[in-house]
mmCIF file of C-alpha atoms in Angstrom:
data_model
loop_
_atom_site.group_PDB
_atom_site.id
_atom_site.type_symbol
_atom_site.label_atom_id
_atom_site.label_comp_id
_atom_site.label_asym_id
_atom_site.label_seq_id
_atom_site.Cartn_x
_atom_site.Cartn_y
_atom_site.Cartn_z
ATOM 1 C CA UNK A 1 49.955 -26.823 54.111
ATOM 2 C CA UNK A 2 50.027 -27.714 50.366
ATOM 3 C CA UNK A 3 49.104 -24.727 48.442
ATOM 4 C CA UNK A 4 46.819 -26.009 45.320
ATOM 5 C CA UNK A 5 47.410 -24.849 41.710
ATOM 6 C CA UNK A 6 44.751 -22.796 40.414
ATOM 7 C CA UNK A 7 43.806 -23.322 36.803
ATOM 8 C CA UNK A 8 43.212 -19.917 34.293
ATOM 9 C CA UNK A 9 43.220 -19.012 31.165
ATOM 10 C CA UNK A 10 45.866 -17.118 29.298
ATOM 11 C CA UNK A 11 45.143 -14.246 27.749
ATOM 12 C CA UNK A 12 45.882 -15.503 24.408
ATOM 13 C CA UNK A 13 43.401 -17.897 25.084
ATOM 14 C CA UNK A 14 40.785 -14.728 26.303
ATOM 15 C CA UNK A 15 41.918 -12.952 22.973
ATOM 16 C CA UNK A 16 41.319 -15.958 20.751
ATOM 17 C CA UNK A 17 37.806 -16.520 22.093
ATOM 18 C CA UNK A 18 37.159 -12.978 21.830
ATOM 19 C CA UNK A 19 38.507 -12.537 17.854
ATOM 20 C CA UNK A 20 35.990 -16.155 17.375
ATOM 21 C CA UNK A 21 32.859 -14.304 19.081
ATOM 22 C CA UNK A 22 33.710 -11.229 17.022
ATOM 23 C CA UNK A 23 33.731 -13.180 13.884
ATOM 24 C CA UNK A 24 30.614 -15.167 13.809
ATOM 25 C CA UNK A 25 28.651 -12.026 15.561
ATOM 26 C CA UNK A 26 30.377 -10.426 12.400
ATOM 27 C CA UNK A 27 27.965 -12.867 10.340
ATOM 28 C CA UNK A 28 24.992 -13.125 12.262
ATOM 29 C CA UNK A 29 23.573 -9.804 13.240
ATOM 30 C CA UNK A 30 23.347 -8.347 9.658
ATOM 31 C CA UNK A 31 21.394 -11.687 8.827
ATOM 32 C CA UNK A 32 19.140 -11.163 11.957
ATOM 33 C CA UNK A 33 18.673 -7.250 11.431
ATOM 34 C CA UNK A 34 17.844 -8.053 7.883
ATOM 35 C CA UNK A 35 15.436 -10.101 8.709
ATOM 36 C CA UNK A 36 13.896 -8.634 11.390
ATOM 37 C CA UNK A 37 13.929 -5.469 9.101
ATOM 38 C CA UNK A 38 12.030 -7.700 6.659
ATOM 39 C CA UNK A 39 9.315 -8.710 9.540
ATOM 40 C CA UNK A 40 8.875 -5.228 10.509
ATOM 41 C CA UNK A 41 8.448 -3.669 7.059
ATOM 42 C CA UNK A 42 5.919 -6.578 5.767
ATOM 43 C CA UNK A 43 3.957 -5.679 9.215
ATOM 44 C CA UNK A 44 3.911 -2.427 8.501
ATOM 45 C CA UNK A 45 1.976 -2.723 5.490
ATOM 46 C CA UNK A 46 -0.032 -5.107 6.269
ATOM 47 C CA UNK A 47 -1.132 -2.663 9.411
ATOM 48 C CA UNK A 48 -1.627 -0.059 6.659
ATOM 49 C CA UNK A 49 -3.627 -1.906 4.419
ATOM 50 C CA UNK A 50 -6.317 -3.031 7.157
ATOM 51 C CA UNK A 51 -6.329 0.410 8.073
ATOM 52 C CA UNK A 52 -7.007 1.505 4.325
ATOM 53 C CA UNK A 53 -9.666 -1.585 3.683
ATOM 54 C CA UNK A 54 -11.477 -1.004 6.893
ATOM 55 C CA UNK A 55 -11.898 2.765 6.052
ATOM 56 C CA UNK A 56 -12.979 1.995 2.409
ATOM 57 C CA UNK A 57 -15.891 -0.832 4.250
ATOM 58 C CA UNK A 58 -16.995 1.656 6.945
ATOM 59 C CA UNK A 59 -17.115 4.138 4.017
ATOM 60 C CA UNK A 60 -19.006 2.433 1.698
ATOM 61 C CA UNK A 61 -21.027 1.414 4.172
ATOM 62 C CA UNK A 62 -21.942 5.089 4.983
ATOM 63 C CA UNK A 63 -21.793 6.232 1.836
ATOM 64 C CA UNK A 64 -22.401 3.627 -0.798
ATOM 65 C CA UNK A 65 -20.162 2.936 -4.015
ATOM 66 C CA UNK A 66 -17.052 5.736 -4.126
ATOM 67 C CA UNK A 67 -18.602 6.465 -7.595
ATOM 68 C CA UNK A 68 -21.359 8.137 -5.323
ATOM 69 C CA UNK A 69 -19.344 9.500 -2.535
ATOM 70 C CA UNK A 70 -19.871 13.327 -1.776
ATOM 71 C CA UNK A 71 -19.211 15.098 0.963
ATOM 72 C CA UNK A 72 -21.761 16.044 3.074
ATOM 73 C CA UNK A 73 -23.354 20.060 2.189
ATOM 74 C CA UNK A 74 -23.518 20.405 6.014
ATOM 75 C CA UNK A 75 -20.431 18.704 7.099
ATOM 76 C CA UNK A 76 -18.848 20.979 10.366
ATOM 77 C CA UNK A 77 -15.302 19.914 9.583
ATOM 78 C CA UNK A 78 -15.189 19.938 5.895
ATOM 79 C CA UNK A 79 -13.655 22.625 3.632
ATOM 80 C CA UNK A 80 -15.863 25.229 2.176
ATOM 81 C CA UNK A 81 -15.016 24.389 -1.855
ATOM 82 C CA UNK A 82 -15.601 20.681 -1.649
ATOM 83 C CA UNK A 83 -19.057 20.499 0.484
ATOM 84 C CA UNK A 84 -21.329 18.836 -1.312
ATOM 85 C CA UNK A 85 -19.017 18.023 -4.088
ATOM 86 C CA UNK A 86 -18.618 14.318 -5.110
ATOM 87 C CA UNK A 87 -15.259 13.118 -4.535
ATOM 88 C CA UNK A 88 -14.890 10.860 -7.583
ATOM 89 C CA UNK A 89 -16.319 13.321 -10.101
ATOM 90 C CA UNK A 90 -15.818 16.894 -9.616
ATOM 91 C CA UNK A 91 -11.820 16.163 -9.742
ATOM 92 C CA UNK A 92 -11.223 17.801 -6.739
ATOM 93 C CA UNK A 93 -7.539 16.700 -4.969
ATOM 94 C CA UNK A 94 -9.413 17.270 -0.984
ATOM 95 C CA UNK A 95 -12.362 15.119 -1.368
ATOM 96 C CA UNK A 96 -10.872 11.967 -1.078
ATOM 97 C CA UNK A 97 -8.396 13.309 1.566
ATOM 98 C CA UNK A 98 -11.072 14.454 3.753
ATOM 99 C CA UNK A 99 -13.477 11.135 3.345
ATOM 100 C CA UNK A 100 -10.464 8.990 4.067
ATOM 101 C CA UNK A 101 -9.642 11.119 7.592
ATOM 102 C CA UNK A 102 -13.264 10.582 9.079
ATOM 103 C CA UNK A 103 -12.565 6.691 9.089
ATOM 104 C CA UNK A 104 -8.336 6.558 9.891
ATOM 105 C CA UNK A 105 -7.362 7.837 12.955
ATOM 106 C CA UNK A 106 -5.197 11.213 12.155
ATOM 107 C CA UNK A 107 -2.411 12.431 14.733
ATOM 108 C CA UNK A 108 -1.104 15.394 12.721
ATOM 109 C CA UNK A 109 -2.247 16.844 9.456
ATOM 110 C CA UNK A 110 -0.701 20.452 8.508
ATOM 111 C CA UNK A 111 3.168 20.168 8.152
ATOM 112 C CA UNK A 112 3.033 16.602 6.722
ATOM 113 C CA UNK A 113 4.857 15.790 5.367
ATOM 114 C CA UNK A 114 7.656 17.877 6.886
ATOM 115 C CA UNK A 115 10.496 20.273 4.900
ATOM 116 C CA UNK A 116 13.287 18.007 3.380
ATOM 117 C CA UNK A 117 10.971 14.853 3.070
ATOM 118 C CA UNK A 118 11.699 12.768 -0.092
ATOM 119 C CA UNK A 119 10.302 9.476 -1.419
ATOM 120 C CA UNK A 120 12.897 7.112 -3.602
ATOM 121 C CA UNK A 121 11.691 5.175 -5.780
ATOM 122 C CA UNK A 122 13.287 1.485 -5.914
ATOM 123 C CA UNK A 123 15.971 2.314 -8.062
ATOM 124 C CA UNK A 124 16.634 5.091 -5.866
ATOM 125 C CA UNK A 125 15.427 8.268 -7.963
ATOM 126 C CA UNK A 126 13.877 10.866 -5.972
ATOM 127 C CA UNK A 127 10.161 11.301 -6.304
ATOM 128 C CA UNK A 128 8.255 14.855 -6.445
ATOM 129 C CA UNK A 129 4.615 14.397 -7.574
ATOM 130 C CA UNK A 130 3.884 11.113 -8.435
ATOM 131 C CA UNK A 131 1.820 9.778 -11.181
ATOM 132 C CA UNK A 132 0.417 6.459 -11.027
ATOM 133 C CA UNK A 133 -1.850 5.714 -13.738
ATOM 134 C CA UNK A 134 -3.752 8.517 -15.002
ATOM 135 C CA UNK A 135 -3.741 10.365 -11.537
ATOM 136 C CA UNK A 136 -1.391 12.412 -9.570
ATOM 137 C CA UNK A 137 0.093 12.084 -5.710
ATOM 138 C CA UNK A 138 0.887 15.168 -4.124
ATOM 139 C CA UNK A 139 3.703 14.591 -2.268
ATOM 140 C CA UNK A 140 4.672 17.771 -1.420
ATOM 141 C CA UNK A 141 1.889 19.799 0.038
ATOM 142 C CA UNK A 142 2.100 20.103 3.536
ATOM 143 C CA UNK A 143 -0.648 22.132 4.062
ATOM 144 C CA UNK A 144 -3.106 19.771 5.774
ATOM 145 C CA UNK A 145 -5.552 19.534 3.234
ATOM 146 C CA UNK A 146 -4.800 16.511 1.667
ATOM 147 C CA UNK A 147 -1.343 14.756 3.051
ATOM 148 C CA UNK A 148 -1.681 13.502 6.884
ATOM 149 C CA UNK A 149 -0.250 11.694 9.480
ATOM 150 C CA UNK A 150 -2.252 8.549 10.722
ATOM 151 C CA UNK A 151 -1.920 8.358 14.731
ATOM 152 C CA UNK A 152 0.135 5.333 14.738
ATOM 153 C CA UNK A 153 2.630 7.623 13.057
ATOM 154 C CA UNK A 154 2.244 6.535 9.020
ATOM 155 C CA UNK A 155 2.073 9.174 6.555
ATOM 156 C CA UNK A 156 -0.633 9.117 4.145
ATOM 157 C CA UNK A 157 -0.720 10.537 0.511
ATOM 158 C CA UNK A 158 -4.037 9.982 -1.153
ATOM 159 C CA UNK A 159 -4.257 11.018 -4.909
ATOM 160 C CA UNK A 160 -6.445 13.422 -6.800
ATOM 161 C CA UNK A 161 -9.285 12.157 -8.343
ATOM 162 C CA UNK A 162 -10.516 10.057 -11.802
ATOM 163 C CA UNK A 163 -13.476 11.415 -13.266
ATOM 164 C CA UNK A 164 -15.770 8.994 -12.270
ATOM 165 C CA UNK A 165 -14.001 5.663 -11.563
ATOM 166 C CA UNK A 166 -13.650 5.551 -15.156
ATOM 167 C CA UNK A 167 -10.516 3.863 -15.383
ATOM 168 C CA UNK A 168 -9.936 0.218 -15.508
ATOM 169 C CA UNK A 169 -7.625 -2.877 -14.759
ATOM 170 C CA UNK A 170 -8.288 -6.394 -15.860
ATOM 171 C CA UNK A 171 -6.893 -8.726 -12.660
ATOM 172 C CA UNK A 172 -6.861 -11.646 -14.348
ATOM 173 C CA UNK A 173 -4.685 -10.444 -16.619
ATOM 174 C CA UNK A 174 -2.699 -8.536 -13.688
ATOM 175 C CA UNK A 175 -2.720 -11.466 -11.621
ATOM 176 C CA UNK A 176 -3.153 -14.657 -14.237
ATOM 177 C CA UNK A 177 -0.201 -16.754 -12.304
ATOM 178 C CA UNK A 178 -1.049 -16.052 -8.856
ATOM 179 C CA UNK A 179 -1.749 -18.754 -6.689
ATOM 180 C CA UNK A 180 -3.273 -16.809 -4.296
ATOM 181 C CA UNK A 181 -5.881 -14.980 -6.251
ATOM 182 C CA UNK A 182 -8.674 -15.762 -3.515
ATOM 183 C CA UNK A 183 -6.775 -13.079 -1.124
ATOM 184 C CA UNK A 184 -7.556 -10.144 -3.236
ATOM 185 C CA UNK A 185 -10.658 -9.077 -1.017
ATOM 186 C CA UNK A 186 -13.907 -8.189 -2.756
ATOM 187 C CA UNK A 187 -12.073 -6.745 -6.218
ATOM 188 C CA UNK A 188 -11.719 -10.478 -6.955
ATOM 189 C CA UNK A 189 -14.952 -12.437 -5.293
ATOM 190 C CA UNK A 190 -17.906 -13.064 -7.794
ATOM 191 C CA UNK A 191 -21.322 -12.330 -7.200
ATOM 192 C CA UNK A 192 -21.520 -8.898 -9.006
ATOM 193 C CA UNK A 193 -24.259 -8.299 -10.896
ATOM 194 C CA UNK A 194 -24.188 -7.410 -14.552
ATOM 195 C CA UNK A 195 -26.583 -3.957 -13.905
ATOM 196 C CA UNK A 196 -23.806 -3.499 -11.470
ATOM 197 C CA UNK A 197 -21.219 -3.172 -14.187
ATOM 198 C CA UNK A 198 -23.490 -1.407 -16.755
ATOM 199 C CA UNK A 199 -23.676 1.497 -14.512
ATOM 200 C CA UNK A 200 -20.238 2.165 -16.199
ATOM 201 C CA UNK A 201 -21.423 2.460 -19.480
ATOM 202 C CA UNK A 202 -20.875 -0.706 -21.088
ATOM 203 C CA UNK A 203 -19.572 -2.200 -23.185
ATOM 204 C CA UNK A 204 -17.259 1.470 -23.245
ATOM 205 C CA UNK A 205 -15.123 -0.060 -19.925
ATOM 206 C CA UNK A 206 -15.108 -4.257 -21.505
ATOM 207 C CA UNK A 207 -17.606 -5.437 -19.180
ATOM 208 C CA UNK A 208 -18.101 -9.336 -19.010
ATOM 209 C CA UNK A 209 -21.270 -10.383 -20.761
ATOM 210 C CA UNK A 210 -22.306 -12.629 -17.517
ATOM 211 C CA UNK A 211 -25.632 -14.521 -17.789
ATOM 212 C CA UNK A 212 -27.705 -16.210 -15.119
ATOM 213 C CA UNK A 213 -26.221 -19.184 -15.259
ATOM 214 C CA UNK A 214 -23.668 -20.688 -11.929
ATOM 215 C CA UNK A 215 -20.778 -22.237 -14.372
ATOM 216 C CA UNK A 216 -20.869 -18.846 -16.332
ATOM 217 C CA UNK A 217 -20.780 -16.602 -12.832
ATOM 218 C CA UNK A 218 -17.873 -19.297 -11.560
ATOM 219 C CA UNK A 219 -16.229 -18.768 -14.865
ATOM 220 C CA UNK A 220 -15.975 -14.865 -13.989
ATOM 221 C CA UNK A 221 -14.496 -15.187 -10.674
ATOM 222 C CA UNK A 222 -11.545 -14.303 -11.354
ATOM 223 C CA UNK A 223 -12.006 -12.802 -15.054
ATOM 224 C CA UNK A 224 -12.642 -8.894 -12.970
ATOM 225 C CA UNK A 225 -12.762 -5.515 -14.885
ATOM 226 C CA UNK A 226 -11.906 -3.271 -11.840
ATOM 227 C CA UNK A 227 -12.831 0.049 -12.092
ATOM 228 C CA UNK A 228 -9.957 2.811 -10.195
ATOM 229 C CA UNK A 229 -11.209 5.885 -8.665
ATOM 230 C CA UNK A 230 -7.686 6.960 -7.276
ATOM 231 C CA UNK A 231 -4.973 5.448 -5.239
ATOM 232 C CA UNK A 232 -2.815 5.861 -1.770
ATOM 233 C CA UNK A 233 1.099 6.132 -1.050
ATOM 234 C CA UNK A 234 1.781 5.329 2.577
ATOM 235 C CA UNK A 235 4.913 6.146 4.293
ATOM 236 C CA UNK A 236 4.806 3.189 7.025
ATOM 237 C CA UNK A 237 7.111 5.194 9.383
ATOM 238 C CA UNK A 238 6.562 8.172 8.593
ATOM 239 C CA UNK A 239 9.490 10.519 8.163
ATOM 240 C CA UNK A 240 12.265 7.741 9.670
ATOM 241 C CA UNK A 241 14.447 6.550 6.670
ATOM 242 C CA UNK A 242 14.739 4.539 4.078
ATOM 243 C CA UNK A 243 11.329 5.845 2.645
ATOM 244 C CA UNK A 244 11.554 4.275 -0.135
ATOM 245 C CA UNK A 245 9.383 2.319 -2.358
ATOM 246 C CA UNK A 246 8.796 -1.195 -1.948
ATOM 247 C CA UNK A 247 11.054 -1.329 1.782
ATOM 248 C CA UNK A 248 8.589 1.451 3.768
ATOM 249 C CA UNK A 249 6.663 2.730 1.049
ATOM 250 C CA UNK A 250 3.580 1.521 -0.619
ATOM 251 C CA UNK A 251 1.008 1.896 -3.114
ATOM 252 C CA UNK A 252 -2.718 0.700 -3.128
ATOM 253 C CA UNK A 253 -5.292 1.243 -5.459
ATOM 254 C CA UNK A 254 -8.901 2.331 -4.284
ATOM 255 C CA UNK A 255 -11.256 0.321 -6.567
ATOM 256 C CA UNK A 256 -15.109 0.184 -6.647
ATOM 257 C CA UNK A 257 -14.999 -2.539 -4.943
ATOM 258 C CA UNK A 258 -12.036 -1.999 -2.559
ATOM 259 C CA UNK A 259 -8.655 -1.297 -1.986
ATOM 260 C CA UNK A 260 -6.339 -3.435 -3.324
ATOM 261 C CA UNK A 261 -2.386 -3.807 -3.814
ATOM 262 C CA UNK A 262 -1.288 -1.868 -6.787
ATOM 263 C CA UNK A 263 -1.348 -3.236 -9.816
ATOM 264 C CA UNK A 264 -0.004 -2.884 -13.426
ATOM 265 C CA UNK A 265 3.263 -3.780 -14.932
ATOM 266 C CA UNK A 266 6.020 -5.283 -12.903
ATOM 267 C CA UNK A 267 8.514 -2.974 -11.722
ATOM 268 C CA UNK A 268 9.561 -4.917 -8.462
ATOM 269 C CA UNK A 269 11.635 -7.211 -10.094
ATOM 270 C CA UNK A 270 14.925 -5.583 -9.555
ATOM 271 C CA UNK A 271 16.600 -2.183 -8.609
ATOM 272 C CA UNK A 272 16.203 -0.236 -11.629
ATOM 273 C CA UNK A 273 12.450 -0.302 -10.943
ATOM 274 C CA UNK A 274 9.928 2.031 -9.290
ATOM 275 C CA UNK A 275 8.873 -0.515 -7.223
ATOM 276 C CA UNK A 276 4.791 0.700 -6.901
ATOM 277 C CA UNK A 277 3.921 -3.218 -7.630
ATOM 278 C CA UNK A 278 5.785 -4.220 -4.551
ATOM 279 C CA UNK A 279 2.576 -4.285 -2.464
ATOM 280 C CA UNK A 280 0.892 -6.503 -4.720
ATOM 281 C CA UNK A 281 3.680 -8.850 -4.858
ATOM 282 C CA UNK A 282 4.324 -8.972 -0.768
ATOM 283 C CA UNK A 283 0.326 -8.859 0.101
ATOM 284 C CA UNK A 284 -0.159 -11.615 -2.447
ATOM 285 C CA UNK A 285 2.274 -13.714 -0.256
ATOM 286 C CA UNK A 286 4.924 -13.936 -1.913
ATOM 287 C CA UNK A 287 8.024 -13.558 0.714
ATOM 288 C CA UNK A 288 11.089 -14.092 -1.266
ATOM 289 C CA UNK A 289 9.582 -11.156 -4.094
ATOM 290 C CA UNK A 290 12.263 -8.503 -2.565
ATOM 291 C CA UNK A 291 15.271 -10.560 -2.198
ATOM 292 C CA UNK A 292 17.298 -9.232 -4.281
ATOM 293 C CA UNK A 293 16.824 -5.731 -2.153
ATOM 294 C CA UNK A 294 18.838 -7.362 0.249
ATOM 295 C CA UNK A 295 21.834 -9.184 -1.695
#
């Protein structure tokens, strides 16, 4: 009987096929974490800003513009010091807090956010108290009266208060290049009304002159004067790293007429920024605006 040759491979062959597996893995799994750390983060915040814009709609709904928002005098779950206050005008840091929790989902609120939590800031610089604007972000009281922890595990920093919505932002001017200004949600559709605006006290706050006519009102669509009554830092996973601003970490304003992506001047251009404009920039569409986090 003829005994047949059987055909293997050497084991420098094994080793060779190995070292070439090894090297193009080597190249291919930081590009696919990277961007399926990309996909994850950009869902994230879009999950957290439909949770903030539905809870501004069913709140304004309920409640009317935020420049009229007060808690309720006989609200069961409410604080003592701010029933009965309005949230936009008597300044007080719980107001806003406690409105936003009726309409988000909470799953933890005293010992958020938890000893040893930091925020960085793009350029990496640890963040305390954060001011945005001409408010402040407590980011550091873990008491359960302002900072929570949404159910589906996001941590939520609302600010203390304007006086009265008084401050403003021009978003053409914010957003004059943006092909996409039709995605800003109500702070950029027309069809307010000029007694609307004067409620505000203008001309004080550079209200549009608008007059009855279509072309003007067309003409104003995007020229808005948005009023800010505060603003929100969410953590999008909560205490898991990097929390940092513009990868996990967000800002959005609250408007008059809605929240919206932060705005003001660009620092998410590079990493020597704070990165708070980030949201605008990756809401707004624009997918290749944090590259250079990832060169």
């Amino acid at each position: 009987m003829i005994k047949q040759k059987r055909k293997a491979f050497t084991l420098a062959e094994v080793l060779v096929t190995l070292m070439i597996i090894g090297v193009i893995s080597a190249l291919t799994i930081p590009t696919l974490k990277e961007t399926a750390d990309r996909s994850a983060n950009l869902a994230a915040l879009q999950k957290a800003y439909s949770t903030a814009t539905n809870a501004f709609a069913t709140l304004k709904a309920e409640y009317g513009a935020p420049i009229y928002w007060m808690v309720p005098s006989d609200a069961q779950n409410a604080p003592a010091a701010i029933k009965g206050q309005r949230v936009f005008k008597d300044s007080t840091d719980q107001g806003f807090s406690w409105m936003l929790r009726q309409k988000i989902s909470v799953g933890q609120q005293s010992g958020i956010p938890p000893a040893g939590y930091k925020i960085k800031k793009l350029s990496g610089a640890e963040m305390s108290d954060a001011k945005i604007g001409q408010t402040e972000i407590n980011l550091s009281d873990s008491s359960g009266n302002v900072s929570f922890q949404s159910a589906d595990n996001m941590y939520w920093f609302p600010s203390k208060t304007y006086s009265g919505c008084q401050y403003t932002v021009d978003l053409k001017a914010q957003y004059a290049g943006s092909a996409n200004k039709n995605n800003w949600g109500a702070a950029v559709q027309h069809g307010r009304t000029k007694s609307h605006l004067d409620i505000f006290g203008a001309p004080a706050y550079a209200v549009p002159n608008f007059s009855s006519s279509a072309s003007n009102m067309e003409s104003m669509k995007y020229n808005n004067i948005v009023h800010i009554c505060g603003h929100i830092i969410v953590d999008t996973n909560g205490a898991k790293a990097p929390n940092r601003m513009g990868i996990d970490v967000f800002v959005f304003d609250v408007s008059t007429d809605g929240i919206i992506p932060h705005t003001g001047n660009d620092d998410c251009k590079d990493m020597t920024g704070d990165g708070y404009t980030c949201s605008s920039k990756l809401i707004n569409g624009d997918e290749h605006a944090l590259d250079f986090i990832y060169e």
